Amino acid sequence: MIAVYPGSFDPITSGHLDIIERSSALYSEVIVLVAVNPSKKPAFNLEQRVDMIERSVHAAGLNNVRVESFSVGLLVDYVEQSRGQVIVKGLRAVSDFEYEFQMALLNRRLKPGIETVFLMTASEYSYLSSSIVKEIARLGGQIEGLVPDTILEQVRERFAGLQATAGAQLVERS
Ligand code: COA
């Protein structure tokens, strides 16, 4: 059975990788789908996000996982075209439920043959999100353990210049 795990992955976090690993044990094939959420302004472009996931998946030794991207159209149409039967989503807290429930019901209405399956995020990652990782990196905090080791440097480098700018602004104001 083919499962599709969609998200912005801007960037992939350890919580996402946990869901990918567990999905790969449940399904014969998992497609991690880097999708565009028009309400978000990403820090990494689609190509970079795909590359970061590919390196993380490779380092984790997951052979039945591939990474794709898509920027136009409905998720359910992509899943159908890929011969997928399942959409995998991670649930971190009760606060995720309402939005995810709405998405799952809408997706089922659009394509009744496709099921959404929720995996509970591992408790140690329940507080994690891509935005939190970016905020910590931007402010010069430690992000070890929050993102896969293989992408640590890339995330740090992306925000290194911004730390310098934020620091300079603070000096200017004082
Ligand atoms: N570990 C860590 N973080 C997690 C997580 C986990 N297990 N599960 C979710 N998150 C975080 C994500 O990083 C994201 O953080 P951010 O808001 O800081 O970026 C947040 O939780 C929300 O995740 P999600 O609900 O998956 O949103 P998303 O923006 O990553 O992805 C799409 C949303 C792309 C899947 C959705 O917009 C979509 O399906 N688009 C396609 C178009 C379509 O079909 N639309 C109609 C749908 S009915």
JSON list of C-alpha atoms and ligand atoms in Angstrom, two decimals:
[
{"chain": "A", "resi": 1, "resn": "MET", "atom": "CA", "xyz": [0.00, 0.00, 0.00]},
{"chain": "A", "resi": 2, "resn": "ILE", "atom": "CA", "xyz": [1.30, 3.44, -0.96]},
{"chain": "A", "resi": 3, "resn": "ALA", "atom": "CA", "xyz": [1.03, 6.25, 1.62]},
{"chain": "A", "resi": 4, "resn": "VAL", "atom": "CA", "xyz": [1.61, 9.95, 1.03]},
{"chain": "A", "resi": 5, "resn": "TYR", "atom": "CA", "xyz": [2.91, 12.12, 3.88]},
{"chain": "A", "resi": 6, "resn": "PRO", "atom": "CA", "xyz": [2.34, 15.78, 2.89]},
{"chain": "A", "resi": 7, "resn": "GLY", "atom": "CA", "xyz": [3.60, 18.94, 4.52]},
{"chain": "A", "resi": 8, "resn": "SER", "atom": "CA", "xyz": [5.58, 22.13, 4.04]},
{"chain": "A", "resi": 9, "resn": "PHE", "atom": "CA", "xyz": [8.69, 20.66, 5.73]},
{"chain": "A", "resi": 10, "resn": "ASP", "atom": "CA", "xyz": [10.30, 24.09, 6.00]},
{"chain": "A", "resi": 11, "resn": "PRO", "atom": "CA", "xyz": [12.54, 22.49, 7.21]},
{"chain": "A", "resi": 12, "resn": "ILE", "atom": "CA", "xyz": [12.03, 18.79, 8.07]},
{"chain": "A", "resi": 13, "resn": "THR", "atom": "CA", "xyz": [12.24, 18.30, 11.87]},
{"chain": "A", "resi": 14, "resn": "SER", "atom": "CA", "xyz": [13.03, 15.28, 14.02]},
{"chain": "A", "resi": 15, "resn": "GLY", "atom": "CA", "xyz": [9.27, 15.00, 14.62]},
{"chain": "A", "resi": 16, "resn": "HIS", "atom": "CA", "xyz": [8.62, 14.69, 10.89]},
{"chain": "A", "resi": 17, "resn": "LEU", "atom": "CA", "xyz": [11.38, 12.09, 10.55]},
{"chain": "A", "resi": 18, "resn": "ASP", "atom": "CA", "xyz": [9.81, 10.09, 13.38]},
{"chain": "A", "resi": 19, "resn": "ILE", "atom": "CA", "xyz": [6.50, 10.01, 11.46]},
{"chain": "A", "resi": 20, "resn": "ILE", "atom": "CA", "xyz": [8.31, 9.05, 8.22]},
{"chain": "A", "resi": 21, "resn": "GLU", "atom": "CA", "xyz": [10.17, 6.19, 9.95]},
{"chain": "A", "resi": 22, "resn": "ARG", "atom": "CA", "xyz": [7.00, 4.80, 11.51]},
{"chain": "A", "resi": 23, "resn": "SER", "atom": "CA", "xyz": [5.04, 5.13, 8.24]},
{"chain": "A", "resi": 24, "resn": "SER", "atom": "CA", "xyz": [7.77, 3.31, 6.37]},
{"chain": "A", "resi": 25, "resn": "ALA", "atom": "CA", "xyz": [7.30, 0.35, 8.72]},
{"chain": "A", "resi": 26, "resn": "LEU", "atom": "CA", "xyz": [3.53, 0.35, 8.12]},
{"chain": "A", "resi": 27, "resn": "TYR", "atom": "CA", "xyz": [3.34, 0.83, 4.33]},
{"chain": "A", "resi": 28, "resn": "SER", "atom": "CA", "xyz": [5.15, -0.77, 1.41]},
{"chain": "A", "resi": 29, "resn": "GLU", "atom": "CA", "xyz": [5.96, 2.64, -0.03]},
{"chain": "A", "resi": 30, "resn": "VAL", "atom": "CA", "xyz": [5.89, 6.13, 1.46]},
{"chain": "A", "resi": 31, "resn": "ILE", "atom": "CA", "xyz": [5.98, 9.30, -0.61]},
{"chain": "A", "resi": 32, "resn": "VAL", "atom": "CA", "xyz": [6.99, 12.35, 1.40]},
{"chain": "A", "resi": 33, "resn": "LEU", "atom": "CA", "xyz": [5.30, 15.17, -0.48]},
{"chain": "A", "resi": 34, "resn": "VAL", "atom": "CA", "xyz": [6.68, 18.67, -0.10]},
{"chain": "A", "resi": 35, "resn": "ALA", "atom": "CA", "xyz": [3.65, 20.81, -0.83]},
{"chain": "A", "resi": 36, "resn": "VAL", "atom": "CA", "xyz": [3.03, 24.52, -1.00]},
{"chain": "A", "resi": 37, "resn": "ASN", "atom": "CA", "xyz": [0.96, 26.04, 1.77]},
{"chain": "A", "resi": 38, "resn": "PRO", "atom": "CA", "xyz": [0.01, 29.42, 0.27]},
{"chain": "A", "resi": 39, "resn": "SER", "atom": "CA", "xyz": [-0.48, 30.95, 3.71]},
{"chain": "A", "resi": 40, "resn": "LYS", "atom": "CA", "xyz": [3.23, 30.47, 4.56]},
{"chain": "A", "resi": 41, "resn": "LYS", "atom": "CA", "xyz": [6.34, 32.28, 3.35]},
{"chain": "A", "resi": 42, "resn": "PRO", "atom": "CA", "xyz": [9.03, 29.58, 3.30]},
{"chain": "A", "resi": 43, "resn": "ALA", "atom": "CA", "xyz": [12.65, 30.02, 4.39]},
{"chain": "A", "resi": 44, "resn": "PHE", "atom": "CA", "xyz": [13.85, 27.22, 2.09]},
{"chain": "A", "resi": 45, "resn": "ASN", "atom": "CA", "xyz": [12.75, 26.74, -1.52]},
{"chain": "A", "resi": 46, "resn": "LEU", "atom": "CA", "xyz": [11.05, 23.53, -2.68]},
{"chain": "A", "resi": 47, "resn": "GLU", "atom": "CA", "xyz": [14.28, 22.09, -4.08]},
{"chain": "A", "resi": 48, "resn": "GLN", "atom": "CA", "xyz": [16.17, 22.68, -0.82]},
{"chain": "A", "resi": 49, "resn": "ARG", "atom": "CA", "xyz": [13.35, 21.17, 1.24]},
{"chain": "A", "resi": 50, "resn": "VAL", "atom": "CA", "xyz": [13.25, 18.06, -0.97]},
{"chain": "A", "resi": 51, "resn": "ASP", "atom": "CA", "xyz": [17.04, 17.71, -0.76]},
{"chain": "A", "resi": 52, "resn": "MET", "atom": "CA", "xyz": [17.06, 18.04, 3.06]},
{"chain": "A", "resi": 53, "resn": "ILE", "atom": "CA", "xyz": [14.40, 15.32, 3.39]},
{"chain": "A", "resi": 54, "resn": "GLU", "atom": "CA", "xyz": [16.19, 13.04, 0.92]},
{"chain": "A", "resi": 55, "resn": "ARG", "atom": "CA", "xyz": [19.43, 13.30, 2.90]},
{"chain": "A", "resi": 56, "resn": "SER", "atom": "CA", "xyz": [17.61, 12.67, 6.20]},
{"chain": "A", "resi": 57, "resn": "VAL", "atom": "CA", "xyz": [15.73, 9.66, 4.82]},
{"chain": "A", "resi": 58, "resn": "HIS", "atom": "CA", "xyz": [18.92, 8.25, 3.30]},
{"chain": "A", "resi": 59, "resn": "ALA", "atom": "CA", "xyz": [20.83, 8.67, 6.59]},
{"chain": "A", "resi": 60, "resn": "ALA", "atom": "CA", "xyz": [18.00, 6.87, 8.40]},
{"chain": "A", "resi": 61, "resn": "GLY", "atom": "CA", "xyz": [18.32, 3.96, 5.93]},
{"chain": "A", "resi": 62, "resn": "LEU", "atom": "CA", "xyz": [14.70, 4.07, 4.80]},
{"chain": "A", "resi": 63, "resn": "ASN", "atom": "CA", "xyz": [14.64, 2.35, 1.43]},
{"chain": "A", "resi": 64, "resn": "ASN", "atom": "CA", "xyz": [10.91, 2.44, 0.74]},
{"chain": "A", "resi": 65, "resn": "VAL", "atom": "CA", "xyz": [10.61, 6.23, 1.07]},
{"chain": "A", "resi": 66, "resn": "ARG", "atom": "CA", "xyz": [10.85, 8.70, -1.80]},
{"chain": "A", "resi": 67, "resn": "VAL", "atom": "CA", "xyz": [10.49, 12.45, -1.79]},
{"chain": "A", "resi": 68, "resn": "GLU", "atom": "CA", "xyz": [8.45, 14.46, -4.28]},
{"chain": "A", "resi": 69, "resn": "SER", "atom": "CA", "xyz": [7.23, 18.01, -4.49]},
{"chain": "A", "resi": 70, "resn": "PHE", "atom": "CA", "xyz": [4.14, 19.61, -5.87]},
{"chain": "A", "resi": 71, "resn": "SER", "atom": "CA", "xyz": [3.07, 23.20, -6.03]},
{"chain": "A", "resi": 72, "resn": "VAL", "atom": "CA", "xyz": [-0.20, 23.29, -7.97]},
{"chain": "A", "resi": 73, "resn": "GLY", "atom": "CA", "xyz": [-3.41, 21.35, -7.41]},
{"chain": "A", "resi": 74, "resn": "LEU", "atom": "CA", "xyz": [-5.16, 19.34, -4.78]},
{"chain": "A", "resi": 75, "resn": "LEU", "atom": "CA", "xyz": [-3.42, 16.88, -2.52]},
{"chain": "A", "resi": 76, "resn": "VAL", "atom": "CA", "xyz": [-6.03, 14.19, -3.20]},
{"chain": "A", "resi": 77, "resn": "ASP", "atom": "CA", "xyz": [-5.45, 14.44, -6.97]},
{"chain": "A", "resi": 78, "resn": "TYR", "atom": "CA", "xyz": [-1.73, 13.96, -6.43]},
{"chain": "A", "resi": 79, "resn": "VAL", "atom": "CA", "xyz": [-2.39, 10.95, -4.17]},
{"chain": "A", "resi": 80, "resn": "GLU", "atom": "CA", "xyz": [-4.70, 9.37, -6.76]},
{"chain": "A", "resi": 81, "resn": "GLN", "atom": "CA", "xyz": [-2.26, 9.96, -9.62]},
{"chain": "A", "resi": 82, "resn": "SER", "atom": "CA", "xyz": [0.51, 8.36, -7.54]},
{"chain": "A", "resi": 83, "resn": "ARG", "atom": "CA", "xyz": [-1.73, 5.31, -6.92]},
{"chain": "A", "resi": 84, "resn": "GLY", "atom": "CA", "xyz": [-1.68, 6.13, -3.20]},
{"chain": "A", "resi": 85, "resn": "GLN", "atom": "CA", "xyz": [-4.50, 4.97, -0.94]},
{"chain": "A", "resi": 86, "resn": "VAL", "atom": "CA", "xyz": [-3.56, 6.72, 2.28]},
{"chain": "A", "resi": 87, "resn": "ILE", "atom": "CA", "xyz": [-2.64, 10.23, 3.46]},
{"chain": "A", "resi": 88, "resn": "VAL", "atom": "CA", "xyz": [-0.51, 10.13, 6.61]},
{"chain": "A", "resi": 89, "resn": "LYS", "atom": "CA", "xyz": [-0.58, 13.07, 9.00]},
{"chain": "A", "resi": 90, "resn": "GLY", "atom": "CA", "xyz": [1.07, 13.56, 12.37]},
{"chain": "A", "resi": 91, "resn": "LEU", "atom": "CA", "xyz": [-0.95, 14.77, 15.36]},
{"chain": "A", "resi": 92, "resn": "ARG", "atom": "CA", "xyz": [1.02, 16.61, 18.01]},
{"chain": "A", "resi": 93, "resn": "ALA", "atom": "CA", "xyz": [-1.60, 17.87, 20.40]},
{"chain": "A", "resi": 94, "resn": "VAL", "atom": "CA", "xyz": [-5.33, 18.37, 20.75]},
{"chain": "A", "resi": 95, "resn": "SER", "atom": "CA", "xyz": [-4.83, 21.81, 19.16]},
{"chain": "A", "resi": 96, "resn": "ASP", "atom": "CA", "xyz": [-3.91, 20.10, 15.85]},
{"chain": "A", "resi": 97, "resn": "PHE", "atom": "CA", "xyz": [-7.10, 18.06, 15.87]},
{"chain": "A", "resi": 98, "resn": "GLU", "atom": "CA", "xyz": [-9.70, 20.56, 14.71]},
{"chain": "A", "resi": 99, "resn": "TYR", "atom": "CA", "xyz": [-7.75, 21.69, 11.64]},
{"chain": "A", "resi": 100, "resn": "GLU", "atom": "CA", "xyz": [-6.65, 18.17, 10.73]},
{"chain": "A", "resi": 101, "resn": "PHE", "atom": "CA", "xyz": [-10.17, 16.83, 11.20]},
{"chain": "A", "resi": 102, "resn": "GLN", "atom": "CA", "xyz": [-11.49, 19.48, 8.78]},
{"chain": "A", "resi": 103, "resn": "MET", "atom": "CA", "xyz": [-8.79, 18.66, 6.21]},
{"chain": "A", "resi": 104, "resn": "ALA", "atom": "CA", "xyz": [-9.41, 14.92, 6.51]},
{"chain": "A", "resi": 105, "resn": "LEU", "atom": "CA", "xyz": [-13.18, 15.34, 6.04]},
{"chain": "A", "resi": 106, "resn": "LEU", "atom": "CA", "xyz": [-12.71, 17.69, 3.08]},
{"chain": "A", "resi": 107, "resn": "ASN", "atom": "CA", "xyz": [-10.21, 15.36, 1.46]},
{"chain": "A", "resi": 108, "resn": "ARG", "atom": "CA", "xyz": [-12.58, 12.41, 1.93]},
{"chain": "A", "resi": 109, "resn": "ARG", "atom": "CA", "xyz": [-15.42, 14.40, 0.39]},
{"chain": "A", "resi": 110, "resn": "LEU", "atom": "CA", "xyz": [-13.21, 15.23, -2.60]},
{"chain": "A", "resi": 111, "resn": "LYS", "atom": "CA", "xyz": [-11.98, 11.61, -3.02]},
{"chain": "A", "resi": 112, "resn": "PRO", "atom": "CA", "xyz": [-13.90, 9.08, -0.92]},
{"chain": "A", "resi": 113, "resn": "GLY", "atom": "CA", "xyz": [-11.47, 6.25, -1.73]},
{"chain": "A", "resi": 114, "resn": "ILE", "atom": "CA", "xyz": [-8.52, 7.90, 0.00]},
{"chain": "A", "resi": 115, "resn": "GLU", "atom": "CA", "xyz": [-8.20, 7.51, 3.78]},
{"chain": "A", "resi": 116, "resn": "THR", "atom": "CA", "xyz": [-6.36, 9.86, 6.13]},
{"chain": "A", "resi": 117, "resn": "VAL", "atom": "CA", "xyz": [-4.44, 8.04, 8.84]},
{"chain": "A", "resi": 118, "resn": "PHE", "atom": "CA", "xyz": [-3.16, 9.93, 11.89]},
{"chain": "A", "resi": 119, "resn": "LEU", "atom": "CA", "xyz": [-0.04, 8.92, 13.75]},
{"chain": "A", "resi": 120, "resn": "MET", "atom": "CA", "xyz": [0.54, 10.38, 17.20]},
{"chain": "A", "resi": 121, "resn": "THR", "atom": "CA", "xyz": [3.79, 12.29, 17.22]},
{"chain": "A", "resi": 122, "resn": "ALA", "atom": "CA", "xyz": [6.38, 10.89, 19.64]},
{"chain": "A", "resi": 123, "resn": "SER", "atom": "CA", "xyz": [5.93, 12.70, 22.99]},
{"chain": "A", "resi": 124, "resn": "GLU", "atom": "CA", "xyz": [9.46, 14.16, 22.90]},
{"chain": "A", "resi": 125, "resn": "TYR", "atom": "CA", "xyz": [8.55, 16.01, 19.69]},
{"chain": "A", "resi": 126, "resn": "SER", "atom": "CA", "xyz": [5.03, 17.11, 20.59]},
{"chain": "A", "resi": 127, "resn": "TYR", "atom": "CA", "xyz": [6.18, 20.74, 21.13]},
{"chain": "A", "resi": 128, "resn": "LEU", "atom": "CA", "xyz": [8.12, 20.87, 17.86]},
{"chain": "A", "resi": 129, "resn": "SER", "atom": "CA", "xyz": [7.28, 22.69, 14.63]},
{"chain": "A", "resi": 130, "resn": "SER", "atom": "CA", "xyz": [9.26, 24.00, 11.69]},
{"chain": "A", "resi": 131, "resn": "SER", "atom": "CA", "xyz": [8.55, 27.58, 12.81]},
{"chain": "A", "resi": 132, "resn": "ILE", "atom": "CA", "xyz": [9.94, 26.94, 16.29]},
{"chain": "A", "resi": 133, "resn": "VAL", "atom": "CA", "xyz": [13.13, 25.47, 14.80]},
{"chain": "A", "resi": 134, "resn": "LYS", "atom": "CA", "xyz": [13.53, 28.52, 12.55]},
{"chain": "A", "resi": 135, "resn": "GLU", "atom": "CA", "xyz": [12.94, 30.91, 15.42]},
{"chain": "A", "resi": 136, "resn": "ILE", "atom": "CA", "xyz": [15.53, 29.20, 17.64]},
{"chain": "A", "resi": 137, "resn": "ALA", "atom": "CA", "xyz": [18.07, 29.12, 14.77]},
{"chain": "A", "resi": 138, "resn": "ARG", "atom": "CA", "xyz": [17.39, 32.78, 13.94]},
{"chain": "A", "resi": 139, "resn": "LEU", "atom": "CA", "xyz": [18.05, 33.75, 17.56]},
{"chain": "A", "resi": 140, "resn": "GLY", "atom": "CA", "xyz": [21.26, 31.72, 17.72]},
{"chain": "A", "resi": 141, "resn": "GLY", "atom": "CA", "xyz": [19.93, 28.89, 19.95]},
{"chain": "A", "resi": 142, "resn": "GLN", "atom": "CA", "xyz": [20.89, 25.21, 19.81]},
{"chain": "A", "resi": 143, "resn": "ILE", "atom": "CA", "xyz": [18.88, 23.12, 17.35]},
{"chain": "A", "resi": 144, "resn": "GLU", "atom": "CA", "xyz": [20.70, 19.80, 17.85]},
{"chain": "A", "resi": 145, "resn": "GLY", "atom": "CA", "xyz": [18.15, 17.01, 18.19]},
{"chain": "A", "resi": 146, "resn": "LEU", "atom": "CA", "xyz": [15.35, 19.18, 16.83]},
{"chain": "A", "resi": 147, "resn": "VAL", "atom": "CA", "xyz": [16.27, 18.50, 13.18]},
{"chain": "A", "resi": 148, "resn": "PRO", "atom": "CA", "xyz": [18.00, 15.48, 11.63]},
{"chain": "A", "resi": 149, "resn": "ASP", "atom": "CA", "xyz": [21.81, 15.68, 12.10]},
{"chain": "A", "resi": 150, "resn": "THR", "atom": "CA", "xyz": [22.40, 15.66, 8.33]},
{"chain": "A", "resi": 151, "resn": "ILE", "atom": "CA", "xyz": [20.70, 19.04, 7.86]},
{"chain": "A", "resi": 152, "resn": "LEU", "atom": "CA", "xyz": [21.94, 20.80, 11.03]},
{"chain": "A", "resi": 153, "resn": "GLU", "atom": "CA", "xyz": [24.64, 22.82, 9.28]},
{"chain": "A", "resi": 154, "resn": "GLN", "atom": "CA", "xyz": [22.39, 23.89, 6.42]},
{"chain": "A", "resi": 155, "resn": "VAL", "atom": "CA", "xyz": [19.74, 25.22, 8.81]},
{"chain": "A", "resi": 156, "resn": "ARG", "atom": "CA", "xyz": [22.38, 27.03, 10.90]},
{"chain": "A", "resi": 157, "resn": "GLU", "atom": "CA", "xyz": [23.95, 28.57, 7.79]},
{"chain": "A", "resi": 158, "resn": "ARG", "atom": "CA", "xyz": [20.59, 29.75, 6.48]},
{"chain": "A", "resi": 159, "resn": "PHE", "atom": "CA", "xyz": [20.08, 31.84, 9.61]},
{"chain": "A", "resi": 160, "resn": "ALA", "atom": "CA", "xyz": [23.70, 32.76, 10.40]},
{"chain": "A", "resi": 161, "resn": "GLY", "atom": "CA", "xyz": [23.52, 36.08, 8.51]},
{"chain": "A", "resi": 162, "resn": "LEU", "atom": "CA", "xyz": [20.22, 36.93, 10.14]},
{"chain": "A", "resi": 163, "resn": "GLN", "atom": "CA", "xyz": [21.72, 36.49, 13.63]},
{"chain": "A", "resi": 164, "resn": "ALA", "atom": "CA", "xyz": [24.44, 38.99, 12.72]},
{"chain": "A", "resi": 165, "resn": "THR", "atom": "CA", "xyz": [21.81, 41.44, 11.42]},
{"chain": "A", "resi": 166, "resn": "ALA", "atom": "CA", "xyz": [19.66, 41.06, 14.55]},
{"chain": "A", "resi": 167, "resn": "GLY", "atom": "CA", "xyz": [22.76, 41.58, 16.73]},
{"chain": "A", "resi": 168, "resn": "ALA", "atom": "CA", "xyz": [23.76, 44.71, 14.80]},
{"chain": "A", "resi": 169, "resn": "GLN", "atom": "CA", "xyz": [20.26, 46.14, 15.15]},
{"chain": "A", "resi": 170, "resn": "LEU", "atom": "CA", "xyz": [20.39, 45.61, 18.93]},
{"chain": "A", "resi": 171, "resn": "VAL", "atom": "CA", "xyz": [23.78, 47.37, 19.16]},
{"chain": "A", "resi": 172, "resn": "GLU", "atom": "CA", "xyz": [22.47, 50.25, 17.01]},
{"chain": "A", "resi": 173, "resn": "ARG", "atom": "CA", "xyz": [19.44, 50.72, 19.27]},
{"chain": "A", "resi": 174, "resn": "SER", "atom": "CA", "xyz": [21.42, 50.60, 22.55]},
{"chain": "B", "resi": 1, "resn": "COA", "atom": "N1", "xyz": [6.76, 17.00, 14.06]},
{"chain": "B", "resi": 1, "resn": "COA", "atom": "C1", "xyz": [7.09, 18.30, 14.03]},
{"chain": "B", "resi": 1, "resn": "COA", "atom": "N2", "xyz": [6.33, 19.25, 13.48]},
{"chain": "B", "resi": 1, "resn": "COA", "atom": "C2", "xyz": [5.16, 18.86, 12.97]},
{"chain": "B", "resi": 1, "resn": "COA", "atom": "C3", "xyz": [4.72, 17.53, 12.98]},
{"chain": "B", "resi": 1, "resn": "COA", "atom": "C4", "xyz": [5.59, 16.58, 13.56]},
{"chain": "B", "resi": 1, "resn": "COA", "atom": "N3", "xyz": [5.26, 15.28, 13.60]},
{"chain": "B", "resi": 1, "resn": "COA", "atom": "N4", "xyz": [3.52, 17.47, 12.39]},
{"chain": "B", "resi": 1, "resn": "COA", "atom": "C5", "xyz": [3.20, 18.71, 12.03]},
{"chain": "B", "resi": 1, "resn": "COA", "atom": "N5", "xyz": [4.20, 19.54, 12.38]},
{"chain": "B", "resi": 1, "resn": "COA", "atom": "C6", "xyz": [4.25, 21.00, 12.19]},
{"chain": "B", "resi": 1, "resn": "COA", "atom": "C7", "xyz": [4.70, 21.41, 10.81]},
{"chain": "B", "resi": 1, "resn": "COA", "atom": "O1", "xyz": [6.11, 21.55, 10.76]},
{"chain": "B", "resi": 1, "resn": "COA", "atom": "C8", "xyz": [4.01, 22.74, 10.63]},
{"chain": "B", "resi": 1, "resn": "COA", "atom": "O2", "xyz": [4.81, 23.71, 11.31]},
{"chain": "B", "resi": 1, "resn": "COA", "atom": "P1", "xyz": [4.83, 25.24, 10.82]},
{"chain": "B", "resi": 1, "resn": "COA", "atom": "O3", "xyz": [3.39, 25.74, 10.91]},
{"chain": "B", "resi": 1, "resn": "COA", "atom": "O4", "xyz": [5.72, 25.86, 11.79]},
{"chain": "B", "resi": 1, "resn": "COA", "atom": "O5", "xyz": [5.34, 25.22, 9.40]},
{"chain": "B", "resi": 1, "resn": "COA", "atom": "C9", "xyz": [2.72, 22.59, 11.43]},
{"chain": "B", "resi": 1, "resn": "COA", "atom": "O6", "xyz": [2.93, 21.50, 12.30]},
{"chain": "B", "resi": 1, "resn": "COA", "atom": "C10", "xyz": [1.50, 22.33, 10.59]},
{"chain": "B", "resi": 1, "resn": "COA", "atom": "O7", "xyz": [1.75, 21.17, 9.80]},
{"chain": "B", "resi": 1, "resn": "COA", "atom": "P2", "xyz": [0.71, 20.75, 8.66]},
{"chain": "B", "resi": 1, "resn": "COA", "atom": "O8", "xyz": [-0.67, 20.82, 9.18]},
{"chain": "B", "resi": 1, "resn": "COA", "atom": "O9", "xyz": [1.18, 19.47, 8.08]},
{"chain": "B", "resi": 1, "resn": "COA", "atom": "O10", "xyz": [0.81, 21.98, 7.66]},
{"chain": "B", "resi": 1, "resn": "COA", "atom": "P3", "xyz": [1.84, 22.21, 6.53]},
{"chain": "B", "resi": 1, "resn": "COA", "atom": "O11", "xyz": [1.85, 23.66, 6.22]},
{"chain": "B", "resi": 1, "resn": "COA", "atom": "O12", "xyz": [3.16, 21.61, 6.86]},
{"chain": "B", "resi": 1, "resn": "COA", "atom": "O13", "xyz": [1.22, 21.41, 5.28]},
{"chain": "B", "resi": 1, "resn": "COA", "atom": "C11", "xyz": [-0.38, 20.96, 3.51]},
{"chain": "B", "resi": 1, "resn": "COA", "atom": "C12", "xyz": [-0.10, 21.67, 4.85]},
{"chain": "B", "resi": 1, "resn": "COA", "atom": "C13", "xyz": [0.64, 21.38, 2.47]},
{"chain": "B", "resi": 1, "resn": "COA", "atom": "C14", "xyz": [-0.30, 19.46, 3.72]},
{"chain": "B", "resi": 1, "resn": "COA", "atom": "C15", "xyz": [-1.82, 21.35, 3.08]},
{"chain": "B", "resi": 1, "resn": "COA", "atom": "O14", "xyz": [-1.87, 22.77, 2.97]},
{"chain": "B", "resi": 1, "resn": "COA", "atom": "C16", "xyz": [-2.21, 20.73, 1.76]},
{"chain": "B", "resi": 1, "resn": "COA", "atom": "O15", "xyz": [-2.64, 19.59, 1.74]},
{"chain": "B", "resi": 1, "resn": "COA", "atom": "N6", "xyz": [-2.05, 21.46, 0.65]},
{"chain": "B", "resi": 1, "resn": "COA", "atom": "C17", "xyz": [-2.35, 20.96, -0.69]},
{"chain": "B", "resi": 1, "resn": "COA", "atom": "C18", "xyz": [-3.52, 21.69, -1.34]},
{"chain": "B", "resi": 1, "resn": "COA", "atom": "C19", "xyz": [-4.83, 21.06, -0.95]},
{"chain": "B", "resi": 1, "resn": "COA", "atom": "O16", "xyz": [-5.16, 19.94, -1.30]},
{"chain": "B", "resi": 1, "resn": "COA", "atom": "N7", "xyz": [-5.63, 21.83, -0.19]},
{"chain": "B", "resi": 1, "resn": "COA", "atom": "C20", "xyz": [-6.95, 21.41, 0.25]},
{"chain": "B", "resi": 1, "resn": "COA", "atom": "C21", "xyz": [-6.89, 20.52, 1.46]},
{"chain": "B", "resi": 1, "resn": "COA", "atom": "S1", "xyz": [-8.53, 20.05, 1.96]}
]
